[in-house]
Short mmCIF file of C-alpha atoms (C1' of nucleotides) in Angstrom, two decimals:
data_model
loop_
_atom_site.label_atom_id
_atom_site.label_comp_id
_atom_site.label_asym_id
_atom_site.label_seq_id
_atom_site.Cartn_x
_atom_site.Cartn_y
_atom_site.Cartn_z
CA UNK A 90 72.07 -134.65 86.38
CA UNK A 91 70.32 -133.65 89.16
CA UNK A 92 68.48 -136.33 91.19
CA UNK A 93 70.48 -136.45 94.71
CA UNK A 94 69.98 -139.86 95.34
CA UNK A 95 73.05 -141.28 93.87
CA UNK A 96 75.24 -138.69 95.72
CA UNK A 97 74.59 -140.23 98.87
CA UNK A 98 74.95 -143.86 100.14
CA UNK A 99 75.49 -146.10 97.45
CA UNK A 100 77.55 -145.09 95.35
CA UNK A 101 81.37 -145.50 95.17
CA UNK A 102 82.92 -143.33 97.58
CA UNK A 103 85.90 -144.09 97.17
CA UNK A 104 86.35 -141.86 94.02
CA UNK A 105 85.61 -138.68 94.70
CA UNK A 106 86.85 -137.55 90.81
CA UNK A 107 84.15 -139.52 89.17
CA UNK A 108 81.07 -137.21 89.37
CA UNK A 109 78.62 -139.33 88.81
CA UNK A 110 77.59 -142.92 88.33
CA UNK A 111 73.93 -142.54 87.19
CA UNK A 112 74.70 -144.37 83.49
CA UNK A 113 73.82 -147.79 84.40
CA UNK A 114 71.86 -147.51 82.10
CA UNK A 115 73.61 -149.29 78.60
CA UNK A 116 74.25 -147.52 75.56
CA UNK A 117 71.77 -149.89 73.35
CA UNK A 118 69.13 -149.48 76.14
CA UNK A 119 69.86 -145.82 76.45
CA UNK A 120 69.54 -145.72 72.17
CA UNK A 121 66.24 -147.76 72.71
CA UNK A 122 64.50 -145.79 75.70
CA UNK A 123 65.13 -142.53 73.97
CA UNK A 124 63.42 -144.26 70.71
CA UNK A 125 60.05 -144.93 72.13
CA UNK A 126 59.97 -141.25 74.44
CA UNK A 127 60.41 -140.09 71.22
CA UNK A 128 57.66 -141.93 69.45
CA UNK A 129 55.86 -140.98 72.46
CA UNK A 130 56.00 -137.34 72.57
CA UNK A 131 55.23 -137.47 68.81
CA UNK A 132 51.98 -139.03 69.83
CA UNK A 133 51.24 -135.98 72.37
CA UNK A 134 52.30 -137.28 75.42
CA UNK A 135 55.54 -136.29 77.64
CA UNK A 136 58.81 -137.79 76.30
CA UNK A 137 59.62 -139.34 80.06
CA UNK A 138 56.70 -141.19 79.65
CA UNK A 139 57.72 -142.97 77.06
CA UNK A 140 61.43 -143.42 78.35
CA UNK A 141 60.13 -144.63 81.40
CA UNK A 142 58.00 -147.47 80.51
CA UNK A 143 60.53 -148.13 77.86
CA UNK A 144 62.78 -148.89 80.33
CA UNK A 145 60.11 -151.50 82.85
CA UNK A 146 59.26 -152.98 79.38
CA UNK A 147 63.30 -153.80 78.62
CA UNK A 148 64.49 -154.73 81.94
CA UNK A 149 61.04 -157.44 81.95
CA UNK A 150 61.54 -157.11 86.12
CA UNK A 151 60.01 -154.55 88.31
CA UNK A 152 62.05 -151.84 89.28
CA UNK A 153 61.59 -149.09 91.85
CA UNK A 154 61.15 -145.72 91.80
CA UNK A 155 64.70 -144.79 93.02
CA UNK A 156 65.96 -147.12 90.51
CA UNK A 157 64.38 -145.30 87.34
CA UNK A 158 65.00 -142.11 88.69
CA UNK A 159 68.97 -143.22 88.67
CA UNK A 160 68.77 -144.46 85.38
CA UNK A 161 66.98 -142.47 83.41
CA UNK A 162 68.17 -139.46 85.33
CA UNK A 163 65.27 -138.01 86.41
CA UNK A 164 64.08 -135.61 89.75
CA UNK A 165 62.40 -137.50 92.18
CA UNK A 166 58.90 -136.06 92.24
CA UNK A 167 59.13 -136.25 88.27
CA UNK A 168 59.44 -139.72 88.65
CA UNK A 169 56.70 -140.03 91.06
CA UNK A 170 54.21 -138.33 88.76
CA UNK A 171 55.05 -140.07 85.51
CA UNK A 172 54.73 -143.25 86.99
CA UNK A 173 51.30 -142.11 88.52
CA UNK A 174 49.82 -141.45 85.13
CA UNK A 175 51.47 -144.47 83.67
CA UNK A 176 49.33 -146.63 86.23
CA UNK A 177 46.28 -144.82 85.73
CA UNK A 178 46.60 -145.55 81.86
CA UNK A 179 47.12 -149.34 82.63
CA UNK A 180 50.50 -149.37 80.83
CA UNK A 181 52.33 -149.75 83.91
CA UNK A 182 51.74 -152.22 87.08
CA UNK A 183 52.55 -151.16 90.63
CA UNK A 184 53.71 -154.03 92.32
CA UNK A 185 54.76 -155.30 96.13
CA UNK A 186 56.89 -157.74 96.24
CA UNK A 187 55.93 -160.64 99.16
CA UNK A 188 59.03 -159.57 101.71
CA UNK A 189 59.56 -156.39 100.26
CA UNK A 190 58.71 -153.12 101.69
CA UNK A 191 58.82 -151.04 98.57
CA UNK A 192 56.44 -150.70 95.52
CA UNK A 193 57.82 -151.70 92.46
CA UNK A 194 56.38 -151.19 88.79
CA UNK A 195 56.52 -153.49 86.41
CA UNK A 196 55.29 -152.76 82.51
CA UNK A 197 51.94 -154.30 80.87
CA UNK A 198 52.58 -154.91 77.39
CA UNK A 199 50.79 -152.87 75.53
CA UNK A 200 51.21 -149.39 75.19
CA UNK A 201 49.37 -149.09 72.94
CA UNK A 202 46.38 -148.38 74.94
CA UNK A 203 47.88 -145.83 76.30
CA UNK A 204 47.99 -144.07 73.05
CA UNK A 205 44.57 -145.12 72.50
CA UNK A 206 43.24 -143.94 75.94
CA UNK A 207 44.31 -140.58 75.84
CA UNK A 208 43.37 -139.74 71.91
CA UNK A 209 40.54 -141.38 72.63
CA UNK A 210 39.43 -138.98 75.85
CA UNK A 211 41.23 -136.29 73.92
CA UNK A 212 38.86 -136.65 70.61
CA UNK A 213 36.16 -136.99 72.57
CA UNK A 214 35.99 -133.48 74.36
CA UNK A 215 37.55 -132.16 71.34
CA UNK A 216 35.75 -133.00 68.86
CA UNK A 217 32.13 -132.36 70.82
CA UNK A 218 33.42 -128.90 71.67
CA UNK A 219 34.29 -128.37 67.69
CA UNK A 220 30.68 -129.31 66.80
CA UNK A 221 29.42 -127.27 69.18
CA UNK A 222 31.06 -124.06 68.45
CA UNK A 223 30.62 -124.98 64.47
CA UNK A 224 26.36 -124.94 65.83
CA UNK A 225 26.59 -122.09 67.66
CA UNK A 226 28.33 -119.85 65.09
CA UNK A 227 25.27 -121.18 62.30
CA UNK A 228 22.86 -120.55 64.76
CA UNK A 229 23.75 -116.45 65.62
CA UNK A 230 24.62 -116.42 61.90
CA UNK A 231 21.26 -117.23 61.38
CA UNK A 232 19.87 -115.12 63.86
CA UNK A 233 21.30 -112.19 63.10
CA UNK A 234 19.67 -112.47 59.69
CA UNK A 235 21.91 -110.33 58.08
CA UNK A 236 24.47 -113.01 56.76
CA UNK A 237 24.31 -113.41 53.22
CA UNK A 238 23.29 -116.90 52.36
CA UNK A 239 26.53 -118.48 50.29
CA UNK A 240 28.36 -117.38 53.65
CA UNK A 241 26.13 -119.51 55.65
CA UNK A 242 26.84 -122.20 53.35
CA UNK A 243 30.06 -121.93 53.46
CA UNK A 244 29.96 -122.33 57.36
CA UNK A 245 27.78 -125.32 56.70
CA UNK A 246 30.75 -126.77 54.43
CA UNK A 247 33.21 -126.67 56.95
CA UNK A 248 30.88 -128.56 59.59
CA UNK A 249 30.85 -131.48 56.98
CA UNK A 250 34.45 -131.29 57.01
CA UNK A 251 34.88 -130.91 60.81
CA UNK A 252 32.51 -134.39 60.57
CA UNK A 253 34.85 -135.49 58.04
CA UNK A 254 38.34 -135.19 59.73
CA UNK A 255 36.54 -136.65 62.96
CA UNK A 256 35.34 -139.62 61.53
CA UNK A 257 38.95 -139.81 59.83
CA UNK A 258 39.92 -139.72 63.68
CA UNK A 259 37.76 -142.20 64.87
CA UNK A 260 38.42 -144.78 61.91
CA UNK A 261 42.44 -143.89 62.96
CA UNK A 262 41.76 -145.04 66.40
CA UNK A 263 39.06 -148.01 65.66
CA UNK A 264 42.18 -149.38 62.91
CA UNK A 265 45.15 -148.91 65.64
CA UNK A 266 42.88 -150.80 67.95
CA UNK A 267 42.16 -153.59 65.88
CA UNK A 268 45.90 -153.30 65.54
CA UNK A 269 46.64 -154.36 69.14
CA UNK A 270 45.38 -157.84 68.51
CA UNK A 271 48.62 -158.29 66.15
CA UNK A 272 50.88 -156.78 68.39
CA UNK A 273 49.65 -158.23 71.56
CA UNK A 274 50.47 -161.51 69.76
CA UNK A 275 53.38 -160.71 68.64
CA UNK A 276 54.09 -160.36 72.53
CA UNK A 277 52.43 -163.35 73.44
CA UNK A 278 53.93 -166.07 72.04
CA UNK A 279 57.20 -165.71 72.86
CA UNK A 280 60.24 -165.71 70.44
CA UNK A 281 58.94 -167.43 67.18
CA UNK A 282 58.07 -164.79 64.63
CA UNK A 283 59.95 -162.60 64.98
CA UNK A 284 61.62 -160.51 62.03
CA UNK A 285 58.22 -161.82 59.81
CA UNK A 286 57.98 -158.19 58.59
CA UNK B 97 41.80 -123.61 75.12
CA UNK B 98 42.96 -119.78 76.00
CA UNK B 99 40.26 -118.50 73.93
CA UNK B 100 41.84 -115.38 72.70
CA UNK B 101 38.61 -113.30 73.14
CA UNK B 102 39.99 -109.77 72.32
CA UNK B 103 36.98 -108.60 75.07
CA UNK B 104 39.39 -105.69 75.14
CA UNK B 105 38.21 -102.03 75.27
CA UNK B 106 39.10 -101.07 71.32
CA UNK B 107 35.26 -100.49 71.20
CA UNK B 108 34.68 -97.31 68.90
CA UNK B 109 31.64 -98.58 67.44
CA UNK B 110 30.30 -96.41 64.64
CA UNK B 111 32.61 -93.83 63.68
CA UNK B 112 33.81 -93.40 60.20
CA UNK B 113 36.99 -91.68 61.01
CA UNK B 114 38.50 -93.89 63.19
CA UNK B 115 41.52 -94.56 62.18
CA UNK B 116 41.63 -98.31 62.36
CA UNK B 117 38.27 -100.66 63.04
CA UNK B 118 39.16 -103.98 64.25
CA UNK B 119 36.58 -106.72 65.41
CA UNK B 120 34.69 -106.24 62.07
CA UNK B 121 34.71 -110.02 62.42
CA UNK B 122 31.26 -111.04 63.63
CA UNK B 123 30.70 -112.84 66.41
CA UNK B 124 29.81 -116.00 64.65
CA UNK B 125 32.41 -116.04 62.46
CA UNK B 126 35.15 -115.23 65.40
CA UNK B 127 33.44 -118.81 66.56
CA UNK B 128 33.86 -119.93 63.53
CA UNK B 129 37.39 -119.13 62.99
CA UNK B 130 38.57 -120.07 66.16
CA UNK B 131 36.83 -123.42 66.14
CA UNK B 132 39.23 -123.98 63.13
CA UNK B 133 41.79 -122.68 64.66
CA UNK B 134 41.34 -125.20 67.76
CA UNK B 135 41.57 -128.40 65.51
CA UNK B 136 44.24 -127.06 63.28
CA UNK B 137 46.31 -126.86 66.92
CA UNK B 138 45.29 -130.19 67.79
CA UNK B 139 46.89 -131.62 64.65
CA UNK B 140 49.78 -129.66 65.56
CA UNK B 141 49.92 -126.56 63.59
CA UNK B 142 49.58 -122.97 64.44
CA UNK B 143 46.64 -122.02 65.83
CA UNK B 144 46.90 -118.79 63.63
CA UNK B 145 47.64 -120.99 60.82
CA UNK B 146 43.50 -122.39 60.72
CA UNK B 147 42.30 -119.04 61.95
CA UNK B 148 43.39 -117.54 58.89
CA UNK B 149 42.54 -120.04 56.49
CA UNK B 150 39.34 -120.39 57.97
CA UNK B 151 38.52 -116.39 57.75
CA UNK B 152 39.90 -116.47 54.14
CA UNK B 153 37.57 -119.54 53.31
CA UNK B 154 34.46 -118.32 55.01
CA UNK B 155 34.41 -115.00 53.51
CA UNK B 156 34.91 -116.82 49.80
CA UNK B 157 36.67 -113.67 48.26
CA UNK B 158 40.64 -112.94 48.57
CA UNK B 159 41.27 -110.46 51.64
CA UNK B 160 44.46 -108.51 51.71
CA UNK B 161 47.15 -109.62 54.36
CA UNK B 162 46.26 -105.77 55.96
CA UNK B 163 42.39 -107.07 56.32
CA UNK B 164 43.61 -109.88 57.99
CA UNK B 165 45.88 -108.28 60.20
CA UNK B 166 42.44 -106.35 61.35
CA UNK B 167 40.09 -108.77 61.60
CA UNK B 168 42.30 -111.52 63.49
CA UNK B 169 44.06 -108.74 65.66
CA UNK B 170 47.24 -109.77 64.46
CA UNK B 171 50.53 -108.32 63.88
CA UNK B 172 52.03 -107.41 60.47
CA UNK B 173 55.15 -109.81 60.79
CA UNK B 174 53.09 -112.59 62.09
CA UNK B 175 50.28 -112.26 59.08
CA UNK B 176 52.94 -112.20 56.68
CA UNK B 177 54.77 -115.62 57.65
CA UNK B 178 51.26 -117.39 58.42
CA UNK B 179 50.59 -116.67 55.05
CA UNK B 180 53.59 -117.88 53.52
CA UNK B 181 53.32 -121.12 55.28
CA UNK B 182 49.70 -121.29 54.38
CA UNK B 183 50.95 -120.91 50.63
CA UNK B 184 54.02 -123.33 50.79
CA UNK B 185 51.14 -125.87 51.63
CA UNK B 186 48.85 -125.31 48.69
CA UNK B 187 45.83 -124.18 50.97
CA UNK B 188 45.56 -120.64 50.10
CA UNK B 189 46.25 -118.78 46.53
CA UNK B 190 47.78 -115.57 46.25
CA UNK B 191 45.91 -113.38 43.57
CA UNK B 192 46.54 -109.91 42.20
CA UNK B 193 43.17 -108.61 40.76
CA UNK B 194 43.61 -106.85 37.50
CA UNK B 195 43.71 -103.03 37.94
CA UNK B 196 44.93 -103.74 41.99
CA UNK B 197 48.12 -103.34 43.14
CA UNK B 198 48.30 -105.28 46.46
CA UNK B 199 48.47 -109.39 46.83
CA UNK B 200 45.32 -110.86 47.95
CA UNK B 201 44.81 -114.80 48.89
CA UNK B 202 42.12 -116.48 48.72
CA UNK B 203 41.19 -119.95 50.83
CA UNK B 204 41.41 -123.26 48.43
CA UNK B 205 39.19 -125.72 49.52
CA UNK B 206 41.23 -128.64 50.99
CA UNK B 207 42.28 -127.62 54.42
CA UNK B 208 43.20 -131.27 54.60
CA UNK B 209 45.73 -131.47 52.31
CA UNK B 210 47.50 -128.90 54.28
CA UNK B 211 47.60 -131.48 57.34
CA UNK B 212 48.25 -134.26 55.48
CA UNK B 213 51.17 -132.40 53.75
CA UNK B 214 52.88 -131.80 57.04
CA UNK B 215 52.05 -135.18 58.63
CA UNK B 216 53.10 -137.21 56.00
CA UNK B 217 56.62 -135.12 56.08
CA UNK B 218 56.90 -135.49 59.47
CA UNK B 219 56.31 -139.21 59.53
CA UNK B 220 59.05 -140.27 56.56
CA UNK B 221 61.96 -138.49 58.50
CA UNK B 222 60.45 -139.56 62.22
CA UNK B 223 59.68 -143.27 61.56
CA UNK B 224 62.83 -143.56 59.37
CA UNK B 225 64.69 -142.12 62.53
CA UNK B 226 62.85 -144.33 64.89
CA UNK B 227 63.82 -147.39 63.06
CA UNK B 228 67.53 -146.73 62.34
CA UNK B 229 67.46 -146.48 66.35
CA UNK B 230 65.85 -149.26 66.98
CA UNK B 231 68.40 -151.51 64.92
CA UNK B 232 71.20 -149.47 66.27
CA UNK B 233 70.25 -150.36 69.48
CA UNK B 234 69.83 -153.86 68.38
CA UNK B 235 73.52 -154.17 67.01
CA UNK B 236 75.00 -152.63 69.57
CA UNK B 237 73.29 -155.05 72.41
CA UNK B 238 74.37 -157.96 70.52
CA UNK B 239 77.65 -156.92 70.02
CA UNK B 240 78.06 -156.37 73.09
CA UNK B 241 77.51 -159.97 74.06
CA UNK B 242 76.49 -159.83 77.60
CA UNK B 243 73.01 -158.46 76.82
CA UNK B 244 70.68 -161.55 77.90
CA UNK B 245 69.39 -163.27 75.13
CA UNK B 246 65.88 -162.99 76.86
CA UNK B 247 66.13 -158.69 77.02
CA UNK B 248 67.63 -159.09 73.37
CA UNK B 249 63.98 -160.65 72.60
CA UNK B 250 62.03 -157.69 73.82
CA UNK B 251 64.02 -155.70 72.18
CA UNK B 252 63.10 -157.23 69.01
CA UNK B 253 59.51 -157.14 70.35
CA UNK B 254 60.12 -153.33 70.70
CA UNK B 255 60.59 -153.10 66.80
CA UNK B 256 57.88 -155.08 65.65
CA UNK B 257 55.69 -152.73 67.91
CA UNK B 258 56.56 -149.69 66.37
CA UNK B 259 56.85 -151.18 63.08
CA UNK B 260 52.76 -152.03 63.92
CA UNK B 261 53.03 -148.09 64.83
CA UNK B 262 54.25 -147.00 61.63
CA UNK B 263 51.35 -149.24 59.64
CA UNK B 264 48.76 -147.68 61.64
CA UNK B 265 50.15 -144.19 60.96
CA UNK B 266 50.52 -144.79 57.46
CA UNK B 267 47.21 -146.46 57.34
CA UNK B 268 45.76 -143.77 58.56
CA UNK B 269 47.48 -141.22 56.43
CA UNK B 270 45.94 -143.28 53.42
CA UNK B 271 42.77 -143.31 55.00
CA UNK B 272 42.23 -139.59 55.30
CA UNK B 273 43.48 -139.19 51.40
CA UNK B 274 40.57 -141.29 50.77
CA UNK B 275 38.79 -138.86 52.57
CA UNK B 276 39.38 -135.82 50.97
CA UNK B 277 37.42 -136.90 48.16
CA UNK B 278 34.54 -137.20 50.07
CA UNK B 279 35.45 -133.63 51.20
CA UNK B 280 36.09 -132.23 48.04
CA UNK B 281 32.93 -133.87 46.23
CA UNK B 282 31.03 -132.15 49.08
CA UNK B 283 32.77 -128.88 48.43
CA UNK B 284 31.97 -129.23 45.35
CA UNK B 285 28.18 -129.41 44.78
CA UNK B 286 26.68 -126.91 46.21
CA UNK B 287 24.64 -127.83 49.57
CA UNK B 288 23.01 -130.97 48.77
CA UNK B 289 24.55 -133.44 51.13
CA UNK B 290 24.57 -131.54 54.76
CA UNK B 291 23.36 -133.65 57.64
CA UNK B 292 24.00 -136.89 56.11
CA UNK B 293 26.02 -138.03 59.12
"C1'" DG C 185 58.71 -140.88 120.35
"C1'" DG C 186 62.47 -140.56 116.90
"C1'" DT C 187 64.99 -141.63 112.84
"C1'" DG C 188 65.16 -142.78 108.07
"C1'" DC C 189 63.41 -143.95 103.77
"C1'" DA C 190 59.54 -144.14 100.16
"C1'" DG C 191 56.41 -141.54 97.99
"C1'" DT C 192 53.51 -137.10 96.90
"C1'" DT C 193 52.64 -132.34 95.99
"C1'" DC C 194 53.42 -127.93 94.09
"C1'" DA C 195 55.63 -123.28 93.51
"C1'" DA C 196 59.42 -121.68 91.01
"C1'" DG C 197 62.45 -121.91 87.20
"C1'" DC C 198 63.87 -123.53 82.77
"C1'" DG C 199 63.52 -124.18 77.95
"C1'" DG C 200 61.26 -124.13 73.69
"C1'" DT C 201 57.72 -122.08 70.66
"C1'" DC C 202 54.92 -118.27 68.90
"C1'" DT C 203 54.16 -113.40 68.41
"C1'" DT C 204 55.42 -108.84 68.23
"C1'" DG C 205 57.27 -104.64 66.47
"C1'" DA C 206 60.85 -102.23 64.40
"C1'" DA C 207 64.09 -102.05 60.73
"C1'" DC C 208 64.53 -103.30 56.30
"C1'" DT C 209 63.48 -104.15 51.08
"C1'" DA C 210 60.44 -103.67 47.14
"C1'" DT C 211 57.28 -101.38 44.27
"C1'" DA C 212 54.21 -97.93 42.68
"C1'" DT C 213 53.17 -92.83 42.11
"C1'" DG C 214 53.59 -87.87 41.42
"C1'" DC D 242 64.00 -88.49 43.45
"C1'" DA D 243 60.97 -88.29 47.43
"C1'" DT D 244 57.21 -90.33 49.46
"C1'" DA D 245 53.99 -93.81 50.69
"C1'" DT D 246 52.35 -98.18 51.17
"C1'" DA D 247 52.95 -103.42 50.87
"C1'" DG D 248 55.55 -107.04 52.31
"C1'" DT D 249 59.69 -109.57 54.71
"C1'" DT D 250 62.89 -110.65 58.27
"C1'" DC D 251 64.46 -111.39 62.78
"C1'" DA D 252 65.88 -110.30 67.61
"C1'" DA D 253 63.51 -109.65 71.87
"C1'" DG D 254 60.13 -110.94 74.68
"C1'" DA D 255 55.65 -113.16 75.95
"C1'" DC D 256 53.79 -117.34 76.80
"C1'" DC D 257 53.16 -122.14 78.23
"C1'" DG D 258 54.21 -126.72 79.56
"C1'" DC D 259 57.69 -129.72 81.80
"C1'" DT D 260 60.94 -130.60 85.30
"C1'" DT D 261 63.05 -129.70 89.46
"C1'" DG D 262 63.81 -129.65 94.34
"C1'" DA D 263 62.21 -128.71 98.77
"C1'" DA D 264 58.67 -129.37 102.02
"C1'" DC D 265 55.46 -132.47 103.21
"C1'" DT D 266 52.97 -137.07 104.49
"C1'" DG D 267 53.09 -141.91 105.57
"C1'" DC D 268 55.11 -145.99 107.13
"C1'" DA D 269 58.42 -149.21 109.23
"C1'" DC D 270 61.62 -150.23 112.48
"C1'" DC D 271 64.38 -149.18 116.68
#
DNA sequence: GGTGCAGTTCAAGCGGTCTTGAACTATATG
DNA sequence: CATATAGTTCAAGACCGCTTGAACTGCACC
């Protein structure tokens, strides 16, 4: 509703009544976009993320900035910043056409890595700062001698299960990698198996 | 992470009469409990939620929801519905002792099951949803009949990606079941198996 | 240089979630 | 029955992340 591009040049001007024009955008695509941001922002990342790359990975051309902001009705500088840390994930290509003056982002395949990258660098910090922090509490418990010993086992339980939920974790990400392989086939060979489910 | 360190001025150190002594916790079991409290956040709960559980388990004996109110620093209203969820989800038992007249819970062991509970929940009514989109979308770009046949293919491709998703998630659900036995097994004999890792 | 468009940055505002605290119910006790 | 304490509910507000929109930079063309 609120980007200002479209109320400017190109638009139809010759209808003053009809407020807006931004829905290019067609219902099924609109249905499917709002699909995967959802998917997405289940997985921890921002909805828009998800809508936007949704929307590269349907149209299969690059589009440009101004032309996702229309149709997915976002703010400029939103826009600017998804597309930013879609690129840096590698789940998005920028792209310059050869007599073109603008960039223009197209959509890698998978986006999958993206998931991966971020749980990945999440887990990572995460779970070291857990295990830390699990240490440090057995070590002062220890220090302050005063802790009666089937508390300080207790503490020692839940480290094992801290390990336990992390290496849940990392066999989660390890098994959704090894899932790529199936899905970036899937993409690759073009339209024959589909529906093999 | 915030770290809610209550560094606050409620000092009173040792004086019997006052009327109400918070930050009996100990330092290492504030650690403790907030460490909990940090993954149970990641996984999308309340951070409250693992705090609580966590004091409840670490201290091995039923506290009263007062006690808890004290030694969190948290308020009636919110103590009462954290432990109502916590009960809902199997992870902590309310107990009255014999000649008492208050509730008290105690921790169960399986702070997993509590996070599997939820995510499992979650997923049937969010991957159901996802789908039903999906093929909405689908049916509606084919009826439309203009929709080229090559966009109609990644839509398709669209599917079978988060139908790959859904396997992963559900894999993984499966995975940390599997788990919990390992967790359970090591709650259950005594300290014999720290450090394996 | 000047104009216009593409793209970036960030303070301010919005919207959704969690917590608080007061009012309420329930239960035990003299 | 009056009182006190335990426990529940929920509106109001605190809190936090996302988005917006305006100011900015950079670049191309006139």
């Amino acid at each position: 509703m609120k980007g200002y591009l479209w109320t400017g040049g190109h638009g139809s001007p010759s209808n003053p009544d009809a407020p807006v024009i931004e829905g290019r955008l067609a219902p099924w695509e609109a249905i499917a976009v709002d699909a995967v941001g959802n998917v997405i922002e289940f997985w921890g990342f921002k909805r828009n993320q998800g809508r936007v790359w949704a929307l590269l990975y349907l149209r299969g051309e690059p589009l440009t900035a101004g032309e996702i902001e229309r149709e997915l009705d976002l703010s400029k500088g939103g826009v600017s910043m998804l597309l930013r840390d879609l690129e840096r994930w590698g789940v998005i290509q920028r792209v310059r056409l050869p007599q073109d003056t603008v960039w223009r982002y197209g959509a890698e395949t998978d986006l999958v890595r993206m998931v991966r990258h971020v749980i990945e660098e999440r887990e990572a910090g995460f779970v070291a700062r857990i295990r830390a922090d699990l240490s440090e509490a057995r070590r002062l418990a220890e220090v302050a001698g005063t802790v009666p010993s089937e508390r300080l086992e207790r503490l020692e339980k839940m480290a094992t299960l801290a390990e336990h939920v992390e290496r849940a974790l990392r066999l989660f990400i390890k098994t959704s990698r090894l899932d790529v392989s199936g899905v970036l086939a899937v993409f690759r060979d073009g339209a024959s198996r589909r529906n093999e489910r």
